[in-house]
């Protein structure tokens, strides 16, 4: 008999003005001038998850962690996994390896100081580990991360490795490091790999389509990994003047997102990314193991 499938629920903890879609419009130096809504919106998600008795992984941006240490501690105190979303939200392939190493270590150390336990998971800003930035995986393994969830195996203008594996796997990085990759979930339709399971795609597709695709992934015995941002349950956030495409990607169906998420949490079983990977490890599916890093 195959094991029951529990999926990974993940949140990238950043504010509406951090997103890559607005990076051309909002300078990093001006971030502090914007009204911060990440704390209230993350609490909204924490309360929703609590109502569903569901645990999740929160990939926290270092910039947010430095300003809201109580929020990070609250995430951990409520039983969730705290993981790392880098420091500056700069795309990995736009950084040098030295810059990436410095900001990743800074974010990881801040989070570990706040939660007083090892931070094992990493997710890059806008899934920006691509063929041009695979060197980042070496740095993540060296920094002591056990798993990465930054590779989206699709075509996209900003991210993606279209032919990368679609299910969790153990990899040996170029320098001989070991890392588990939990790729963002996809669904095969008419010969195309469609990005699924979160964010703008969750807001774009009709809920019934998302549910059908995610059920198909689970029927095949695979967990999916769902991701969301706190600003996606905040339809009242200040509007940013950006390109039409960026505005569509950011604002489309914001007012429906929380209700859809509530339905999704009722329809599927979820836990942290780390627990899902440890479960797969126990079943012998990802032999290199993340537990060794704990
Ligand atoms: Zn992000």
mmCIF file of C-alpha atoms and ligand atoms in Angstrom:
data_model
loop_
_atom_site.group_PDB
_atom_site.id
_atom_site.type_symbol
_atom_site.label_atom_id
_atom_site.label_comp_id
_atom_site.label_asym_id
_atom_site.label_seq_id
_atom_site.Cartn_x
_atom_site.Cartn_y
_atom_site.Cartn_z
ATOM 1 C CA UNK A 1 0.000 0.000 0.000
ATOM 2 C CA UNK A 2 1.336 3.469 -0.787
ATOM 3 C CA UNK A 3 1.727 6.029 2.010
ATOM 4 C CA UNK A 4 -0.909 8.766 2.413
ATOM 5 C CA UNK A 5 0.134 11.943 0.594
ATOM 6 C CA UNK A 6 0.650 15.035 2.710
ATOM 7 C CA UNK A 7 1.582 18.188 0.819
ATOM 8 C CA UNK A 8 3.857 21.086 1.665
ATOM 9 C CA UNK A 9 2.269 24.427 2.523
ATOM 10 C CA UNK A 10 4.686 27.339 2.159
ATOM 11 C CA UNK A 11 4.560 31.118 2.548
ATOM 12 C CA UNK A 12 7.171 33.555 1.231
ATOM 13 C CA UNK A 13 7.130 36.232 3.930
ATOM 14 C CA UNK A 14 7.641 39.540 2.141
ATOM 15 C CA UNK A 15 5.615 42.707 1.627
ATOM 16 C CA UNK A 16 3.771 43.959 -1.464
ATOM 17 C CA UNK A 17 6.601 46.402 -2.296
ATOM 18 C CA UNK A 18 9.323 43.724 -2.270
ATOM 19 C CA UNK A 19 8.083 41.773 -5.272
ATOM 20 C CA UNK A 20 10.168 41.423 -8.424
ATOM 21 C CA UNK A 21 7.267 42.713 -10.542
ATOM 22 C CA UNK A 22 7.705 46.148 -8.895
ATOM 23 C CA UNK A 23 11.517 46.131 -8.693
ATOM 24 C CA UNK A 24 11.767 48.620 -11.587
ATOM 25 C CA UNK A 25 9.271 50.972 -9.953
ATOM 26 C CA UNK A 26 10.294 50.886 -6.282
ATOM 27 C CA UNK A 27 13.941 51.404 -5.347
ATOM 28 C CA UNK A 28 15.260 49.236 -2.518
ATOM 29 C CA UNK A 29 16.362 52.376 -0.636
ATOM 30 C CA UNK A 30 12.714 53.488 -0.558
ATOM 31 C CA UNK A 31 11.307 50.297 0.973
ATOM 32 C CA UNK A 32 11.238 51.848 4.436
ATOM 33 C CA UNK A 33 8.985 54.645 3.172
ATOM 34 C CA UNK A 34 6.153 52.247 2.329
ATOM 35 C CA UNK A 35 3.433 51.239 4.703
ATOM 36 C CA UNK A 36 4.379 47.773 6.010
ATOM 37 C CA UNK A 37 1.544 45.291 5.962
ATOM 38 C CA UNK A 38 3.496 42.037 6.156
ATOM 39 C CA UNK A 39 3.089 41.575 9.889
ATOM 40 C CA UNK A 40 -0.712 41.819 9.916
ATOM 41 C CA UNK A 41 -1.065 39.762 6.739
ATOM 42 C CA UNK A 42 1.215 36.988 7.995
ATOM 43 C CA UNK A 43 -0.813 36.839 11.231
ATOM 44 C CA UNK A 44 -3.940 36.510 9.123
ATOM 45 C CA UNK A 45 -2.410 33.436 7.465
ATOM 46 C CA UNK A 46 -1.244 32.051 10.820
ATOM 47 C CA UNK A 47 -4.802 32.323 12.159
ATOM 48 C CA UNK A 48 -6.249 30.690 9.048
ATOM 49 C CA UNK A 49 -3.761 27.816 9.279
ATOM 50 C CA UNK A 50 -4.581 27.409 12.952
ATOM 51 C CA UNK A 51 -8.296 27.099 12.164
ATOM 52 C CA UNK A 52 -7.362 24.258 9.791
ATOM 53 C CA UNK A 53 -4.857 22.756 12.268
ATOM 54 C CA UNK A 54 -2.252 22.926 9.545
ATOM 55 C CA UNK A 55 1.459 23.562 9.810
ATOM 56 C CA UNK A 56 3.434 25.390 7.137
ATOM 57 C CA UNK A 57 6.916 26.517 6.160
ATOM 58 C CA UNK A 58 7.496 30.282 6.207
ATOM 59 C CA UNK A 59 10.399 31.389 3.995
ATOM 60 C CA UNK A 60 11.143 34.743 5.641
ATOM 61 C CA UNK A 61 12.954 37.560 3.856
ATOM 62 C CA UNK A 62 15.946 38.764 5.926
ATOM 63 C CA UNK A 63 14.834 42.394 5.518
ATOM 64 C CA UNK A 64 11.506 41.469 7.148
ATOM 65 C CA UNK A 65 13.139 39.353 9.870
ATOM 66 C CA UNK A 66 15.368 42.242 10.972
ATOM 67 C CA UNK A 67 12.391 44.567 11.326
ATOM 68 C CA UNK A 68 9.876 42.100 12.762
ATOM 69 C CA UNK A 69 11.736 39.656 15.047
ATOM 70 C CA UNK A 70 8.600 39.094 17.139
ATOM 71 C CA UNK A 71 6.775 37.881 14.026
ATOM 72 C CA UNK A 72 9.495 35.330 13.250
ATOM 73 C CA UNK A 73 9.439 34.084 16.828
ATOM 74 C CA UNK A 74 5.653 33.856 16.725
ATOM 75 C CA UNK A 75 5.774 31.738 13.538
ATOM 76 C CA UNK A 76 8.118 29.300 15.290
ATOM 77 C CA UNK A 77 6.192 29.397 18.580
ATOM 78 C CA UNK A 78 3.003 28.424 16.740
ATOM 79 C CA UNK A 79 4.764 25.255 15.559
ATOM 80 C CA UNK A 80 5.649 26.207 11.985
ATOM 81 C CA UNK A 81 8.948 25.849 10.183
ATOM 82 C CA UNK A 82 10.992 29.031 9.730
ATOM 83 C CA UNK A 83 13.057 28.959 6.532
ATOM 84 C CA UNK A 84 15.032 31.516 4.518
ATOM 85 C CA UNK A 85 13.920 33.687 1.562
ATOM 86 C CA UNK A 86 17.312 35.421 1.213
ATOM 87 C CA UNK A 87 17.910 38.944 2.468
ATOM 88 C CA UNK A 88 17.320 41.554 -0.223
ATOM 89 C CA UNK A 89 14.932 39.897 -2.704
ATOM 90 C CA UNK A 90 17.490 40.507 -5.443
ATOM 91 C CA UNK A 91 17.324 37.834 -8.129
ATOM 92 C CA UNK A 92 20.078 35.269 -7.627
ATOM 93 C CA UNK A 93 21.299 35.450 -11.243
ATOM 94 C CA UNK A 94 21.723 39.226 -10.877
ATOM 95 C CA UNK A 95 24.131 38.764 -7.933
ATOM 96 C CA UNK A 96 27.747 37.655 -7.898
ATOM 97 C CA UNK A 97 28.477 34.468 -5.928
ATOM 98 C CA UNK A 98 30.176 36.587 -3.224
ATOM 99 C CA UNK A 99 27.177 38.914 -2.898
ATOM 100 C CA UNK A 100 24.820 35.945 -2.774
ATOM 101 C CA UNK A 101 26.918 34.181 -0.126
ATOM 102 C CA UNK A 102 27.082 37.297 2.060
ATOM 103 C CA UNK A 103 23.373 38.090 1.962
ATOM 104 C CA UNK A 104 22.317 34.453 2.386
ATOM 105 C CA UNK A 105 24.544 33.966 5.447
ATOM 106 C CA UNK A 106 23.265 37.249 6.919
ATOM 107 C CA UNK A 107 19.625 36.193 6.515
ATOM 108 C CA UNK A 108 20.223 32.650 7.805
ATOM 109 C CA UNK A 109 22.130 33.881 10.882
ATOM 110 C CA UNK A 110 19.416 36.427 11.704
ATOM 111 C CA UNK A 111 16.686 33.808 11.521
ATOM 112 C CA UNK A 112 18.641 31.218 13.507
ATOM 113 C CA UNK A 113 19.353 33.782 16.198
ATOM 114 C CA UNK A 114 15.636 34.567 16.401
ATOM 115 C CA UNK A 115 14.305 31.008 16.496
ATOM 116 C CA UNK A 116 17.318 29.385 18.187
ATOM 117 C CA UNK A 117 17.399 26.364 15.899
ATOM 118 C CA UNK A 118 18.965 25.508 12.512
ATOM 119 C CA UNK A 119 17.225 26.902 9.422
ATOM 120 C CA UNK A 120 17.266 24.102 6.848
ATOM 121 C CA UNK A 121 15.158 25.407 3.975
ATOM 122 C CA UNK A 122 15.908 28.061 1.350
ATOM 123 C CA UNK A 123 13.820 29.666 -1.395
ATOM 124 C CA UNK A 124 15.257 32.248 -3.783
ATOM 125 C CA UNK A 125 13.503 35.494 -4.701
ATOM 126 C CA UNK A 126 11.222 34.755 -7.674
ATOM 127 C CA UNK A 127 12.586 31.198 -8.046
ATOM 128 C CA UNK A 128 15.715 32.729 -9.529
ATOM 129 C CA UNK A 129 17.926 29.646 -9.398
ATOM 130 C CA UNK A 130 18.143 28.991 -13.118
ATOM 131 C CA UNK A 131 20.755 27.510 -15.446
ATOM 132 C CA UNK A 132 22.679 30.806 -15.042
ATOM 133 C CA UNK A 133 22.832 30.593 -11.258
ATOM 134 C CA UNK A 134 23.279 26.901 -10.440
ATOM 135 C CA UNK A 135 26.461 27.966 -8.555
ATOM 136 C CA UNK A 136 24.085 29.145 -5.818
ATOM 137 C CA UNK A 137 23.344 25.511 -4.913
ATOM 138 C CA UNK A 138 26.984 25.021 -3.863
ATOM 139 C CA UNK A 139 26.741 28.063 -1.605
ATOM 140 C CA UNK A 140 23.478 26.824 -0.070
ATOM 141 C CA UNK A 141 24.996 23.414 0.703
ATOM 142 C CA UNK A 142 28.127 25.054 2.158
ATOM 143 C CA UNK A 143 25.957 27.347 4.288
ATOM 144 C CA UNK A 144 24.350 24.288 5.865
ATOM 145 C CA UNK A 145 20.943 24.290 4.206
ATOM 146 C CA UNK A 146 19.396 20.834 3.879
ATOM 147 C CA UNK A 147 16.949 21.629 1.122
ATOM 148 C CA UNK A 148 16.167 24.196 -1.530
ATOM 149 C CA UNK A 149 12.818 25.026 -3.097
ATOM 150 C CA UNK A 150 13.752 27.541 -5.787
ATOM 151 C CA UNK A 151 13.685 25.613 -9.059
ATOM 152 C CA UNK A 152 10.493 25.983 -11.074
ATOM 153 C CA UNK A 153 10.597 23.370 -13.859
ATOM 154 C CA UNK A 154 8.734 25.551 -16.401
ATOM 155 C CA UNK A 155 9.314 28.250 -19.053
ATOM 156 C CA UNK A 156 8.881 31.788 -17.683
ATOM 157 C CA UNK A 157 10.382 35.183 -18.517
ATOM 158 C CA UNK A 158 11.980 35.564 -15.068
ATOM 159 C CA UNK A 159 12.669 32.024 -13.859
ATOM 160 C CA UNK A 160 12.553 28.324 -14.624
ATOM 161 C CA UNK A 161 14.568 25.303 -15.711
ATOM 162 C CA UNK A 162 12.048 23.748 -18.099
ATOM 163 C CA UNK A 163 13.521 20.244 -18.137
ATOM 164 C CA UNK A 164 14.378 19.979 -14.422
ATOM 165 C CA UNK A 165 12.769 17.114 -12.445
ATOM 166 C CA UNK A 166 9.246 17.790 -11.189
ATOM 167 C CA UNK A 167 9.360 15.825 -7.939
ATOM 168 C CA UNK A 168 11.686 16.088 -4.898
ATOM 169 C CA UNK A 169 15.169 14.751 -5.515
ATOM 170 C CA UNK A 170 18.554 14.525 -3.956
ATOM 171 C CA UNK A 171 21.343 16.323 -5.755
ATOM 172 C CA UNK A 172 25.094 16.552 -5.538
ATOM 173 C CA UNK A 173 26.147 20.127 -6.275
ATOM 174 C CA UNK A 174 29.118 20.981 -8.515
ATOM 175 C CA UNK A 175 31.465 21.192 -5.508
ATOM 176 C CA UNK A 176 30.255 17.865 -4.130
ATOM 177 C CA UNK A 177 27.731 19.249 -1.620
ATOM 178 C CA UNK A 178 24.445 17.471 -0.932
ATOM 179 C CA UNK A 179 21.090 19.180 -1.139
ATOM 180 C CA UNK A 180 17.502 18.050 -1.536
ATOM 181 C CA UNK A 181 15.515 20.003 -4.113
ATOM 182 C CA UNK A 182 11.767 20.418 -3.694
ATOM 183 C CA UNK A 183 10.785 21.806 -7.123
ATOM 184 C CA UNK A 184 7.676 23.959 -7.460
ATOM 185 C CA UNK A 185 4.740 21.856 -8.593
ATOM 186 C CA UNK A 186 3.634 21.489 -12.187
ATOM 187 C CA UNK A 187 0.846 19.701 -14.034
ATOM 188 C CA UNK A 188 1.152 18.169 -17.474
ATOM 189 C CA UNK A 189 -1.644 19.190 -19.835
ATOM 190 C CA UNK A 190 -1.709 18.643 -23.607
ATOM 191 C CA UNK A 191 2.042 18.151 -23.656
ATOM 192 C CA UNK A 192 2.787 21.319 -21.643
ATOM 193 C CA UNK A 193 4.094 21.590 -18.114
ATOM 194 C CA UNK A 194 1.853 24.113 -16.410
ATOM 195 C CA UNK A 195 3.052 25.850 -13.249
ATOM 196 C CA UNK A 196 0.614 25.018 -10.443
ATOM 197 C CA UNK A 197 0.179 25.239 -6.749
ATOM 198 C CA UNK A 198 0.454 28.792 -5.729
ATOM 199 C CA UNK A 199 0.736 32.539 -5.996
ATOM 200 C CA UNK A 200 -0.365 34.176 -9.221
ATOM 201 C CA UNK A 201 -1.260 30.803 -10.765
ATOM 202 C CA UNK A 202 -3.600 30.002 -7.885
ATOM 203 C CA UNK A 203 -5.284 33.381 -8.361
ATOM 204 C CA UNK A 204 -5.371 33.040 -12.157
ATOM 205 C CA UNK A 205 -6.754 29.523 -12.649
ATOM 206 C CA UNK A 206 -10.304 28.682 -11.611
ATOM 207 C CA UNK A 207 -10.227 26.946 -8.239
ATOM 208 C CA UNK A 208 -11.729 23.764 -9.705
ATOM 209 C CA UNK A 209 -8.829 23.495 -12.156
ATOM 210 C CA UNK A 210 -6.232 23.867 -9.410
ATOM 211 C CA UNK A 211 -8.015 21.251 -7.320
ATOM 212 C CA UNK A 212 -8.218 18.817 -10.242
ATOM 213 C CA UNK A 213 -4.514 19.189 -11.064
ATOM 214 C CA UNK A 214 -3.408 18.885 -7.442
ATOM 215 C CA UNK A 215 -5.564 15.811 -6.961
ATOM 216 C CA UNK A 216 -3.915 14.275 -10.027
ATOM 217 C CA UNK A 217 -0.465 14.913 -8.505
ATOM 218 C CA UNK A 218 -1.539 13.234 -5.248
ATOM 219 C CA UNK A 219 -3.150 10.324 -7.115
ATOM 220 C CA UNK A 220 0.222 9.685 -8.713
ATOM 221 C CA UNK A 221 1.563 9.293 -5.167
ATOM 222 C CA UNK A 222 3.422 12.626 -5.186
ATOM 223 C CA UNK A 223 3.153 15.532 -2.764
ATOM 224 C CA UNK A 224 2.767 19.007 -4.242
ATOM 225 C CA UNK A 225 4.233 22.170 -2.775
ATOM 226 C CA UNK A 226 1.867 25.113 -2.480
ATOM 227 C CA UNK A 227 3.158 28.667 -2.049
ATOM 228 C CA UNK A 228 1.585 31.998 -1.253
ATOM 229 C CA UNK A 229 2.610 35.494 -0.104
ATOM 230 C CA UNK A 230 1.028 37.413 2.779
ATOM 231 C CA UNK A 231 0.121 40.281 0.424
ATOM 232 C CA UNK A 232 -2.043 37.877 -1.625
ATOM 233 C CA UNK A 233 -4.700 37.880 1.123
ATOM 234 C CA UNK A 234 -4.701 41.686 1.325
ATOM 235 C CA UNK A 235 -6.950 43.163 -1.378
ATOM 236 C CA UNK A 236 -6.777 46.598 0.316
ATOM 237 C CA UNK A 237 -3.010 47.034 -0.080
ATOM 238 C CA UNK A 238 -1.805 50.330 -1.618
ATOM 239 C CA UNK A 239 -1.718 50.212 -5.426
ATOM 240 C CA UNK A 240 1.652 50.638 -7.174
ATOM 241 C CA UNK A 241 1.901 52.269 -10.595
ATOM 242 C CA UNK A 242 3.722 49.635 -12.686
ATOM 243 C CA UNK A 243 3.452 48.053 -16.135
ATOM 244 C CA UNK A 244 0.171 46.451 -17.163
ATOM 245 C CA UNK A 245 1.658 42.951 -17.000
ATOM 246 C CA UNK A 246 3.119 43.539 -13.538
ATOM 247 C CA UNK A 247 -0.154 44.981 -12.267
ATOM 248 C CA UNK A 248 -2.089 42.021 -13.687
ATOM 249 C CA UNK A 249 0.283 39.509 -12.110
ATOM 250 C CA UNK A 250 0.139 41.226 -8.737
ATOM 251 C CA UNK A 251 -3.487 42.319 -8.397
ATOM 252 C CA UNK A 252 -5.460 39.713 -10.345
ATOM 253 C CA UNK A 253 -8.130 38.094 -8.118
ATOM 254 C CA UNK A 254 -6.575 39.265 -4.838
ATOM 255 C CA UNK A 255 -10.083 39.568 -3.431
ATOM 256 C CA UNK A 256 -10.767 35.847 -4.039
ATOM 257 C CA UNK A 257 -7.514 34.448 -2.772
ATOM 258 C CA UNK A 258 -8.189 33.966 0.941
ATOM 259 C CA UNK A 259 -11.513 32.255 0.329
ATOM 260 C CA UNK A 260 -9.895 29.921 -2.212
ATOM 261 C CA UNK A 261 -7.091 29.171 0.202
ATOM 262 C CA UNK A 262 -9.635 28.329 2.886
ATOM 263 C CA UNK A 263 -11.224 25.802 0.501
ATOM 264 C CA UNK A 264 -7.860 24.366 -0.473
ATOM 265 C CA UNK A 265 -6.861 23.863 3.160
ATOM 266 C CA UNK A 266 -10.092 21.947 3.688
ATOM 267 C CA UNK A 267 -9.606 19.781 0.593
ATOM 268 C CA UNK A 268 -5.980 18.626 0.996
ATOM 269 C CA UNK A 269 -3.646 17.539 3.738
ATOM 270 C CA UNK A 270 -0.668 19.838 4.424
ATOM 271 C CA UNK A 271 2.361 20.180 6.622
ATOM 272 C CA UNK A 272 5.807 21.815 6.496
ATOM 273 C CA UNK A 273 8.165 21.261 3.542
ATOM 274 C CA UNK A 274 10.698 19.793 5.933
ATOM 275 C CA UNK A 275 8.212 17.216 7.251
ATOM 276 C CA UNK A 276 7.199 16.224 3.729
ATOM 277 C CA UNK A 277 10.832 15.717 2.747
ATOM 278 C CA UNK A 278 11.607 13.803 5.919
ATOM 279 C CA UNK A 279 8.599 11.586 5.152
ATOM 280 C CA UNK A 280 9.921 10.893 1.643
ATOM 281 C CA UNK A 281 13.318 10.187 3.141
ATOM 282 C CA UNK A 282 11.785 7.637 5.475
ATOM 283 C CA UNK A 283 10.228 5.947 2.437
ATOM 284 C CA UNK A 284 13.620 5.874 0.738
ATOM 285 C CA UNK A 285 12.696 8.338 -2.007
ATOM 286 C CA UNK A 286 15.312 11.061 -1.269
ATOM 287 C CA UNK A 287 18.285 9.127 0.033
ATOM 288 C CA UNK A 288 20.716 11.979 0.798
ATOM 289 C CA UNK A 289 18.660 13.210 3.712
ATOM 290 C CA UNK A 290 18.057 16.628 5.207
ATOM 291 C CA UNK A 291 17.961 15.441 8.797
ATOM 292 C CA UNK A 292 21.760 15.296 8.859
ATOM 293 C CA UNK A 293 21.799 19.137 8.823
ATOM 294 C CA UNK A 294 19.547 19.576 11.855
HETATM 295 ZN ZN1 LIG B 1 9.656 36.517 -2.845
#
